[in-house]
């Protein structure tokens, strides 16, 4: 176990000032929550906004609301490589996971395969069992939501934009979270902006919004005890996300940091005023974090573009193709061999925040495996093995960057 400076793979720090505002907001009741909601609506130019306890809670409510509108449809089409919370939410909503392989360059759907799946399922009168398709901006890389819309036109399929990792990002001047029929963000730790935990739903679609509203009526608030736990977590995050302390939680296997678990049993709550208070300065904070992350992204882009010509071991994701993107981690596909595996191990011993992401494609998750027998998702399987991310958050110092360069340059 390493004792000493260790970078987390991603970080959205929560300051003591944020925590104090959060505490003060507890006594304000609904006011702080309404305030956060109306700021989000204004910033994103949407008519409807709902705040929940996590991204997967948000997704579950969206799915249940859509299923209420289309009770005969029960399949949800997602990328075969994505966050395990996504199938967790689908199963929690009582629906069925359907997979489409990804494009390893963009980490978006393989759009040809998507088209095939949709066309095979969608008959002439638009009848099919697909309730929704979930294009996902993984790490903040843009997914082509417009293309998904083209592909599914006439099929009565709703598009849920998974912008869990992409709050504050844009594509062609349009804000992520507003490109689908309904979109959501996560406010969990390690996302673009964090309030310990939390989820945001955005939509301009009145029918979907009304259905979500009905579902929201039966969602309970946090209990006082749970708010106490959020408060303690915010203090822990304040301290232990710092590189000078992160070695401690990282070294304790019991905390399972960085592990990705498939867990379809989770609670769904309305967001608390403590969390809304933590988010009081979200626009300013998010903007600042994105600008720091973009500088680090530029740095990795420049280095790896230079190195791609030398080494065939680093394969571009679309990070390389456009300069400025608000990524929360910088993904690169590394053709693994003994030497590179050794380097990554050394990087881990040096605490450089170089990490693999989800350990498996969705079809290989133990609890789901049996549903996908006989089906292959080669790109997703490949990416799950070969994809690593470099840190881009504001704790990454010049000396960290140089150490990472030195590691791969040798
Ligand atoms: C984190 C994440 C979610 C779920 O968000 P939580 O707040 O962790 O529940 C959903 N989709 C993606 C792509 C994510 O990264």
Short mmCIF file of C-alpha atoms and ligand atoms in Angstrom, two decimals:
data_model
loop_
_atom_site.label_atom_id
_atom_site.label_comp_id
_atom_site.label_asym_id
_atom_site.label_seq_id
_atom_site.Cartn_x
_atom_site.Cartn_y
_atom_site.Cartn_z
CA UNK A 1 0.00 0.00 0.00
CA UNK A 2 1.25 3.42 -0.95
CA UNK A 3 1.58 6.02 1.82
CA UNK A 4 1.94 9.45 0.27
CA UNK A 5 0.71 11.73 -2.48
CA UNK A 6 -1.86 9.82 -4.54
CA UNK A 7 -4.14 11.26 -7.22
CA UNK A 8 -7.75 10.15 -7.44
CA UNK A 9 -8.76 9.26 -11.04
CA UNK A 10 -11.40 12.02 -10.96
CA UNK A 11 -12.37 14.67 -8.43
CA UNK A 12 -14.94 17.42 -7.91
CA UNK A 13 -13.90 18.92 -4.58
CA UNK A 14 -16.38 20.11 -1.99
CA UNK A 15 -15.05 23.06 0.02
CA UNK A 16 -15.64 23.86 3.68
CA UNK A 17 -17.46 26.98 2.49
CA UNK A 18 -19.84 24.82 0.42
CA UNK A 19 -20.44 22.60 3.45
CA UNK A 20 -21.24 25.61 5.64
CA UNK A 21 -23.73 26.89 3.08
CA UNK A 22 -25.19 23.37 2.95
CA UNK A 23 -25.61 23.31 6.72
CA UNK A 24 -27.26 26.70 6.77
CA UNK A 25 -29.63 25.61 3.99
CA UNK A 26 -31.00 22.75 6.08
CA UNK A 27 -33.07 25.23 8.12
CA UNK A 28 -34.30 26.95 4.94
CA UNK A 29 -36.53 24.04 3.95
CA UNK A 30 -37.53 23.95 0.30
CA UNK A 31 -36.23 27.40 -0.59
CA UNK A 32 -32.67 26.32 -1.48
CA UNK A 33 -33.98 23.41 -3.56
CA UNK A 34 -36.41 25.64 -5.49
CA UNK A 35 -33.56 28.06 -6.05
CA UNK A 36 -31.25 25.36 -7.47
CA UNK A 37 -34.08 24.10 -9.65
CA UNK A 38 -34.88 27.49 -11.13
CA UNK A 39 -31.20 28.23 -11.81
CA UNK A 40 -30.90 24.93 -13.66
CA UNK A 41 -34.04 25.63 -15.68
CA UNK A 42 -32.80 29.06 -16.64
CA UNK A 43 -29.26 27.95 -17.50
CA UNK A 44 -30.40 24.95 -19.54
CA UNK A 45 -33.46 26.69 -21.03
CA UNK A 46 -35.73 23.83 -20.01
CA UNK A 47 -39.26 23.97 -18.66
CA UNK A 48 -38.98 21.03 -16.25
CA UNK A 49 -36.35 19.98 -13.75
CA UNK A 50 -36.46 17.28 -11.03
CA UNK A 51 -33.85 16.73 -8.32
CA UNK A 52 -33.11 13.34 -6.80
CA UNK A 53 -30.62 11.42 -4.67
CA UNK A 54 -28.44 10.07 -7.50
CA UNK A 55 -28.03 9.69 -11.23
CA UNK A 56 -29.37 6.15 -11.08
CA UNK A 57 -32.37 7.32 -9.05
CA UNK A 58 -32.98 9.96 -11.74
CA UNK A 59 -32.72 7.35 -14.49
CA UNK A 60 -35.03 4.94 -12.65
CA UNK A 61 -37.72 7.60 -12.30
CA UNK A 62 -37.38 8.60 -15.95
CA UNK A 63 -37.76 4.97 -17.01
CA UNK A 64 -40.75 4.34 -14.77
CA UNK A 65 -42.39 7.52 -16.03
CA UNK A 66 -41.81 6.51 -19.65
CA UNK A 67 -43.06 3.00 -18.96
CA UNK A 68 -46.23 4.47 -17.42
CA UNK A 69 -46.80 6.20 -20.77
CA UNK A 70 -45.94 3.07 -22.82
CA UNK A 71 -46.77 0.06 -20.64
CA UNK A 72 -46.46 -2.38 -23.57
CA UNK A 73 -42.75 -1.60 -24.07
CA UNK A 74 -40.15 -3.04 -21.73
CA UNK A 75 -36.68 -2.90 -23.33
CA UNK A 76 -34.06 -0.23 -22.83
CA UNK A 77 -31.23 -0.05 -25.34
CA UNK A 78 -27.87 1.01 -23.91
CA UNK A 79 -24.20 0.90 -24.94
CA UNK A 80 -22.56 -2.44 -24.04
CA UNK A 81 -19.81 -0.49 -22.32
CA UNK A 82 -21.14 2.00 -19.78
CA UNK A 83 -21.47 2.65 -16.05
CA UNK A 84 -22.93 -0.33 -14.14
CA UNK A 85 -25.47 2.06 -12.57
CA UNK A 86 -27.29 2.16 -15.90
CA UNK A 87 -28.34 -1.53 -16.00
CA UNK A 88 -28.91 -1.28 -12.22
CA UNK A 89 -31.48 1.46 -12.82
CA UNK A 90 -33.12 -0.42 -15.70
CA UNK A 91 -33.57 -3.53 -13.55
CA UNK A 92 -34.74 -1.43 -10.61
CA UNK A 93 -37.40 0.08 -12.90
CA UNK A 94 -38.57 -3.47 -13.73
CA UNK A 95 -37.38 -3.29 -17.34
CA UNK A 96 -35.07 -5.29 -19.57
CA UNK A 97 -31.53 -4.37 -20.61
CA UNK A 98 -30.85 -4.50 -24.34
CA UNK A 99 -27.30 -3.92 -25.58
CA UNK A 100 -25.68 -2.41 -28.63
CA UNK A 101 -21.92 -2.61 -29.17
CA UNK A 102 -19.87 0.57 -29.10
CA UNK A 103 -17.48 2.30 -31.45
CA UNK A 104 -14.08 2.09 -29.72
CA UNK A 105 -13.00 5.40 -31.23
CA UNK A 106 -15.86 7.46 -29.85
CA UNK A 107 -17.07 5.22 -26.98
CA UNK A 108 -20.52 6.08 -28.37
CA UNK A 109 -22.89 3.49 -29.88
CA UNK A 110 -21.64 1.74 -33.01
CA UNK A 111 -24.20 3.67 -35.04
CA UNK A 112 -24.45 1.10 -37.87
CA UNK A 113 -25.21 -1.63 -35.38
CA UNK A 114 -27.69 0.63 -33.61
CA UNK A 115 -29.47 1.24 -36.89
CA UNK A 116 -29.64 -2.50 -37.51
CA UNK A 117 -31.09 -3.23 -34.09
CA UNK A 118 -33.68 -0.48 -34.35
CA UNK A 119 -34.69 -1.43 -37.90
CA UNK A 120 -35.00 -5.10 -36.97
CA UNK A 121 -37.24 -4.23 -34.04
CA UNK A 122 -39.30 -1.45 -35.51
CA UNK A 123 -42.06 -2.51 -37.84
CA UNK A 124 -43.83 -0.24 -40.30
CA UNK A 125 -46.44 1.01 -37.89
CA UNK A 126 -43.73 1.90 -35.41
CA UNK A 127 -44.57 -0.94 -33.04
CA UNK A 128 -41.63 -2.43 -31.18
CA UNK A 129 -40.58 -3.35 -27.68
CA UNK A 130 -37.90 -0.68 -27.27
CA UNK A 131 -39.03 1.89 -24.73
CA UNK A 132 -35.89 4.03 -24.82
CA UNK A 133 -32.42 4.39 -26.21
CA UNK A 134 -29.76 5.90 -23.95
CA UNK A 135 -26.91 7.65 -25.79
CA UNK A 136 -24.16 8.34 -23.25
CA UNK A 137 -21.48 11.02 -23.06
CA UNK A 138 -18.91 8.73 -21.45
CA UNK A 139 -16.23 10.71 -19.60
CA UNK A 140 -17.81 13.75 -21.29
CA UNK A 141 -17.02 12.59 -24.85
CA UNK A 142 -19.94 13.67 -27.04
CA UNK A 143 -22.40 10.97 -28.10
CA UNK A 144 -24.24 11.61 -31.37
CA UNK A 145 -27.75 12.13 -30.00
CA UNK A 146 -28.97 13.65 -33.26
CA UNK A 147 -28.03 10.49 -35.15
CA UNK A 148 -29.91 8.35 -32.63
CA UNK A 149 -32.93 10.56 -33.28
CA UNK A 150 -32.63 10.08 -37.04
CA UNK A 151 -32.25 6.33 -36.66
CA UNK A 152 -35.27 5.98 -34.38
CA UNK A 153 -37.62 8.40 -36.12
CA UNK A 154 -41.04 6.82 -36.58
CA UNK A 155 -40.34 4.08 -34.03
CA UNK A 156 -41.93 5.73 -31.00
CA UNK A 157 -38.79 5.32 -28.96
CA UNK A 158 -37.82 8.00 -26.48
CA UNK A 159 -34.24 9.18 -26.18
CA UNK A 160 -32.80 9.48 -22.70
CA UNK A 161 -29.54 11.42 -22.76
CA UNK A 162 -27.13 10.01 -20.17
CA UNK A 163 -25.15 13.13 -19.35
CA UNK A 164 -24.21 11.75 -15.90
CA UNK A 165 -20.54 12.54 -16.57
CA UNK A 166 -21.07 15.53 -18.80
CA UNK A 167 -22.59 18.38 -16.78
CA UNK A 168 -21.26 21.65 -18.21
CA UNK A 169 -20.23 20.10 -21.51
CA UNK A 170 -21.46 21.20 -24.92
CA UNK A 171 -21.45 19.97 -28.49
CA UNK A 172 -21.82 22.35 -31.45
CA UNK A 173 -22.99 25.03 -29.06
CA UNK A 174 -25.74 22.86 -27.54
CA UNK A 175 -25.64 21.94 -23.88
CA UNK A 176 -25.37 18.28 -22.88
CA UNK A 177 -28.41 17.23 -20.91
CA UNK A 178 -30.81 19.00 -23.29
CA UNK A 179 -30.26 16.99 -26.49
CA UNK A 180 -32.59 14.05 -25.86
CA UNK A 181 -36.30 13.89 -25.04
CA UNK A 182 -35.17 13.84 -21.45
CA UNK A 183 -31.69 14.00 -19.93
CA UNK A 184 -29.98 13.49 -16.61
CA UNK A 185 -26.81 14.41 -14.70
CA UNK A 186 -25.18 12.73 -11.72
CA UNK A 187 -23.91 14.77 -8.78
CA UNK A 188 -21.98 11.83 -7.35
CA UNK A 189 -18.33 12.00 -6.38
CA UNK A 190 -16.03 11.74 -9.36
CA UNK A 191 -18.53 13.41 -11.69
CA UNK A 192 -18.24 16.84 -13.30
CA UNK A 193 -19.80 18.56 -10.29
CA UNK A 194 -20.65 16.91 -6.99
CA UNK A 195 -22.94 17.34 -3.98
CA UNK A 196 -21.76 14.01 -2.41
CA UNK A 197 -24.63 12.36 -4.26
CA UNK A 198 -27.49 13.64 -6.35
CA UNK A 199 -29.22 13.47 -9.69
CA UNK A 200 -30.83 16.02 -12.02
CA UNK A 201 -33.52 15.37 -14.62
CA UNK A 202 -34.11 17.90 -17.38
CA UNK A 203 -36.82 17.89 -20.02
CA UNK A 204 -38.81 20.17 -22.25
CA UNK A 205 -41.35 17.49 -23.04
CA UNK A 206 -44.56 18.25 -21.16
CA UNK A 207 -46.01 14.74 -21.41
CA UNK A 208 -42.85 13.16 -20.01
CA UNK A 209 -42.63 15.86 -17.34
CA UNK A 210 -46.21 15.24 -16.22
CA UNK A 211 -45.55 11.54 -15.95
CA UNK A 212 -42.35 12.14 -13.94
CA UNK A 213 -44.27 14.55 -11.70
CA UNK A 214 -46.75 11.80 -10.86
CA UNK A 215 -43.90 9.44 -9.98
CA UNK A 216 -42.17 12.12 -7.88
CA UNK A 217 -45.23 12.38 -5.61
CA UNK A 218 -44.42 9.07 -3.93
CA UNK A 219 -40.66 9.69 -3.57
CA UNK A 220 -39.69 10.29 0.07
CA UNK A 221 -37.28 12.99 1.27
CA UNK A 222 -34.04 12.16 3.09
CA UNK A 223 -34.46 11.50 6.81
CA UNK A 224 -32.53 13.62 9.32
CA UNK A 225 -30.21 10.66 9.91
CA UNK A 226 -29.47 10.38 6.20
CA UNK A 227 -28.73 14.09 5.99
CA UNK A 228 -26.31 13.59 8.87
CA UNK A 229 -24.62 10.86 6.85
CA UNK A 230 -24.40 13.19 3.82
CA UNK A 231 -22.81 15.83 6.02
CA UNK A 232 -20.20 13.36 7.31
CA UNK A 233 -19.53 12.17 3.74
CA UNK A 234 -19.02 15.75 2.58
CA UNK A 235 -16.36 16.26 5.27
CA UNK A 236 -14.69 12.96 4.35
CA UNK A 237 -14.66 13.96 0.67
CA UNK A 238 -13.32 17.40 1.53
CA UNK A 239 -10.35 15.81 3.28
CA UNK A 240 -9.69 12.58 1.43
CA UNK A 241 -10.01 13.69 -2.19
CA UNK A 242 -6.83 15.70 -1.64
CA UNK A 243 -3.81 13.91 -3.10
CA UNK A 244 -2.00 14.24 0.23
CA UNK A 245 -4.70 12.10 1.89
CA UNK A 246 -6.21 10.04 -0.92
CA UNK A 247 -3.70 7.22 -0.37
CA UNK A 248 -5.54 6.44 2.82
CA UNK A 249 -9.03 5.56 1.53
CA UNK A 250 -7.49 4.07 -1.64
CA UNK A 251 -5.40 1.70 0.43
CA UNK A 252 -8.35 0.34 2.39
CA UNK A 253 -9.93 -2.46 0.36
CA UNK A 254 -12.98 -2.35 2.60
CA UNK A 255 -13.99 1.06 1.16
CA UNK A 256 -14.00 -0.39 -2.36
CA UNK A 257 -12.99 2.91 -3.88
CA UNK A 258 -12.83 2.84 -7.63
CA UNK A 259 -14.63 -0.46 -7.75
CA UNK A 260 -17.68 -0.59 -9.92
CA UNK A 261 -20.53 -2.59 -8.54
CA UNK A 262 -23.73 -3.74 -10.14
CA UNK A 263 -26.37 -3.09 -7.49
CA UNK A 264 -30.03 -2.87 -8.48
CA UNK A 265 -31.11 -2.27 -4.88
CA UNK A 266 -30.68 1.37 -3.99
CA UNK A 267 -32.78 4.07 -2.42
CA UNK A 268 -34.54 6.80 -4.32
CA UNK A 269 -35.04 10.09 -2.48
CA UNK A 270 -35.82 13.68 -3.31
CA UNK A 271 -32.71 15.82 -3.06
CA UNK A 272 -32.16 17.50 0.33
CA UNK A 273 -31.71 21.18 1.00
CA UNK A 274 -28.24 20.30 2.35
CA UNK A 275 -27.24 19.09 -1.13
CA UNK A 276 -28.91 22.07 -2.80
CA UNK A 277 -26.87 24.28 -0.45
CA UNK A 278 -23.66 22.49 -1.45
CA UNK A 279 -24.60 23.39 -5.02
CA UNK A 280 -25.25 27.10 -4.30
CA UNK A 281 -22.28 28.26 -6.43
CA UNK A 282 -22.49 25.49 -9.02
CA UNK A 283 -22.19 27.65 -12.13
CA UNK A 284 -19.04 29.43 -10.99
CA UNK A 285 -17.46 26.28 -9.57
CA UNK A 286 -18.25 24.16 -12.60
CA UNK A 287 -16.87 26.76 -14.96
CA UNK A 288 -13.64 26.99 -13.01
CA UNK A 289 -13.19 23.21 -12.78
CA UNK A 290 -13.87 22.82 -16.50
CA UNK A 291 -11.29 25.43 -17.40
CA UNK A 292 -8.62 23.64 -15.30
CA UNK A 293 -9.62 20.25 -16.72
CA UNK A 294 -9.42 21.64 -20.27
CA UNK A 295 -5.83 22.74 -19.68
CA UNK A 296 -4.89 19.24 -18.57
CA UNK A 297 -6.83 17.75 -21.50
CA UNK A 298 -4.82 19.93 -23.89
CA UNK A 299 -1.64 18.74 -22.26
CA UNK A 300 -2.49 15.04 -22.68
CA UNK A 301 -3.76 15.64 -26.23
CA UNK A 302 -0.53 17.29 -27.27
CA UNK A 303 1.65 14.63 -25.69
CA UNK A 304 -0.24 11.64 -27.00
CA UNK A 305 -0.71 13.03 -30.50
CA UNK A 306 3.05 13.42 -30.66
CA UNK A 307 3.54 9.92 -29.30
CA UNK A 308 0.97 8.25 -31.53
CA UNK A 309 3.35 8.67 -34.43
CA UNK A 310 6.07 6.90 -32.44
CA UNK A 311 4.09 4.25 -30.67
CA UNK A 312 1.27 2.15 -32.02
CA UNK A 313 0.42 1.15 -28.47
CA UNK A 314 -1.73 4.19 -27.77
CA UNK A 315 -4.94 4.23 -29.68
CA UNK A 316 -6.93 7.39 -30.00
CA UNK A 317 -10.37 7.83 -28.66
CA UNK A 318 -12.10 10.85 -30.15
CA UNK A 319 -10.48 12.96 -27.46
CA UNK A 320 -7.70 13.49 -29.93
CA UNK A 321 -9.92 14.78 -32.68
CA UNK A 322 -11.25 17.94 -31.11
CA UNK A 323 -9.27 20.15 -28.86
CA UNK A 324 -11.53 21.46 -26.14
CA UNK A 325 -13.87 19.18 -24.28
CA UNK A 326 -14.99 19.12 -20.71
CA UNK A 327 -13.93 15.59 -19.90
CA UNK A 328 -13.79 14.38 -16.31
CA UNK A 329 -11.12 11.76 -17.13
CA UNK A 330 -8.94 11.53 -20.19
CA UNK A 331 -9.52 8.18 -21.91
CA UNK A 332 -6.89 6.44 -24.00
CA UNK A 333 -6.88 2.90 -25.35
CA UNK A 334 -3.58 1.26 -24.61
CA UNK A 335 -2.60 -1.84 -26.58
CA UNK A 336 -1.40 -3.72 -23.57
CA UNK A 337 1.81 -5.65 -23.50
CA UNK A 338 4.20 -6.64 -20.73
CA UNK A 339 6.11 -3.37 -20.83
CA UNK A 340 3.03 -1.17 -20.72
CA UNK A 341 1.37 -3.27 -18.02
CA UNK A 342 4.52 -2.86 -15.98
CA UNK A 343 4.44 0.91 -16.53
CA UNK A 344 0.84 1.11 -15.42
CA UNK A 345 1.71 -0.84 -12.32
CA UNK A 346 4.55 1.55 -11.58
CA UNK A 347 2.18 4.46 -12.21
CA UNK A 348 -0.14 2.96 -9.61
CA UNK A 349 2.69 2.58 -7.12
CA UNK A 350 3.58 6.23 -7.75
CA UNK A 351 -0.05 7.25 -7.15
CA UNK A 352 -0.46 8.94 -10.53
CA UNK A 353 -4.22 8.39 -10.89
CA UNK A 354 -3.95 6.25 -14.04
CA UNK A 355 -6.88 3.87 -13.85
CA UNK A 356 -8.90 1.43 -15.82
CA UNK A 357 -12.56 2.29 -15.92
CA UNK A 358 -15.42 -0.24 -15.79
CA UNK A 359 -13.81 -3.68 -15.53
CA UNK A 360 -16.24 -5.45 -17.86
CA UNK A 361 -18.71 -4.88 -20.63
CA UNK A 362 -22.32 -4.99 -19.44
CA UNK A 363 -22.95 -8.46 -20.94
CA UNK A 364 -20.12 -9.82 -18.78
CA UNK A 365 -21.49 -8.60 -15.44
CA UNK A 366 -21.96 -11.76 -13.37
CA UNK A 367 -25.58 -11.11 -12.41
CA UNK A 368 -26.61 -10.27 -16.01
CA UNK A 369 -24.45 -12.70 -18.02
CA UNK A 370 -27.14 -15.31 -18.55
CA UNK A 371 -29.38 -12.83 -20.42
CA UNK A 372 -26.77 -12.28 -23.10
CA UNK A 373 -25.64 -15.82 -23.81
CA UNK A 374 -24.67 -16.27 -27.42
CA UNK A 375 -24.41 -12.53 -28.03
CA UNK A 376 -21.09 -10.82 -28.67
CA UNK A 377 -20.03 -7.26 -28.06
CA UNK A 378 -16.41 -7.39 -29.17
CA UNK A 379 -15.67 -3.65 -29.10
CA UNK A 380 -17.13 -3.23 -25.61
CA UNK A 381 -15.18 -6.24 -24.36
CA UNK A 382 -11.99 -4.91 -25.93
CA UNK A 383 -12.44 -1.42 -24.49
CA UNK A 384 -13.18 -2.80 -21.02
CA UNK A 385 -9.78 -4.48 -21.11
CA UNK A 386 -7.69 -1.80 -22.78
CA UNK A 387 -9.12 1.55 -21.75
CA UNK A 388 -7.25 3.61 -19.20
CA UNK A 389 -7.86 7.12 -18.05
CA UNK A 390 -5.45 9.85 -17.04
CA UNK A 391 -6.57 12.38 -14.42
CA UNK A 392 -7.49 15.91 -15.52
CA UNK A 393 -8.88 17.40 -12.29
CA UNK A 394 -7.59 20.44 -10.47
CA UNK A 395 -5.39 18.47 -8.07
CA UNK A 396 -3.14 17.39 -10.95
CA UNK A 397 0.05 19.43 -10.62
CA UNK A 398 2.78 20.18 -13.13
CA UNK A 399 5.02 17.69 -11.40
CA UNK A 400 2.31 14.99 -11.62
CA UNK A 401 2.00 15.62 -15.34
CA UNK A 402 5.74 15.38 -15.82
CA UNK A 403 5.87 12.12 -13.87
CA UNK A 404 3.17 10.63 -16.09
CA UNK A 405 5.02 11.81 -19.20
CA UNK A 406 8.25 10.31 -17.93
CA UNK A 407 6.49 7.03 -17.23
CA UNK A 408 5.20 6.64 -20.79
CA UNK A 409 8.21 8.21 -22.48
CA UNK A 410 10.78 5.78 -21.13
C1 LIG B 1 -22.34 7.79 -12.58
C2 LIG B 1 -23.13 7.43 -13.74
C3 LIG B 1 -24.49 7.15 -13.65
C4 LIG B 1 -25.22 7.07 -12.34
O1 LIG B 1 -25.03 8.15 -11.50
P1 LIG B 1 -25.01 7.94 -9.89
O2 LIG B 1 -25.19 9.32 -9.37
O3 LIG B 1 -23.65 7.39 -9.58
O4 LIG B 1 -26.10 7.04 -9.54
C5 LIG B 1 -25.17 6.85 -14.82
N1 LIG B 1 -24.57 6.84 -16.00
C6 LIG B 1 -23.25 7.11 -16.15
C7 LIG B 1 -22.62 7.10 -17.50
C8 LIG B 1 -22.49 7.40 -15.01
O5 LIG B 1 -21.19 7.66 -15.15
#
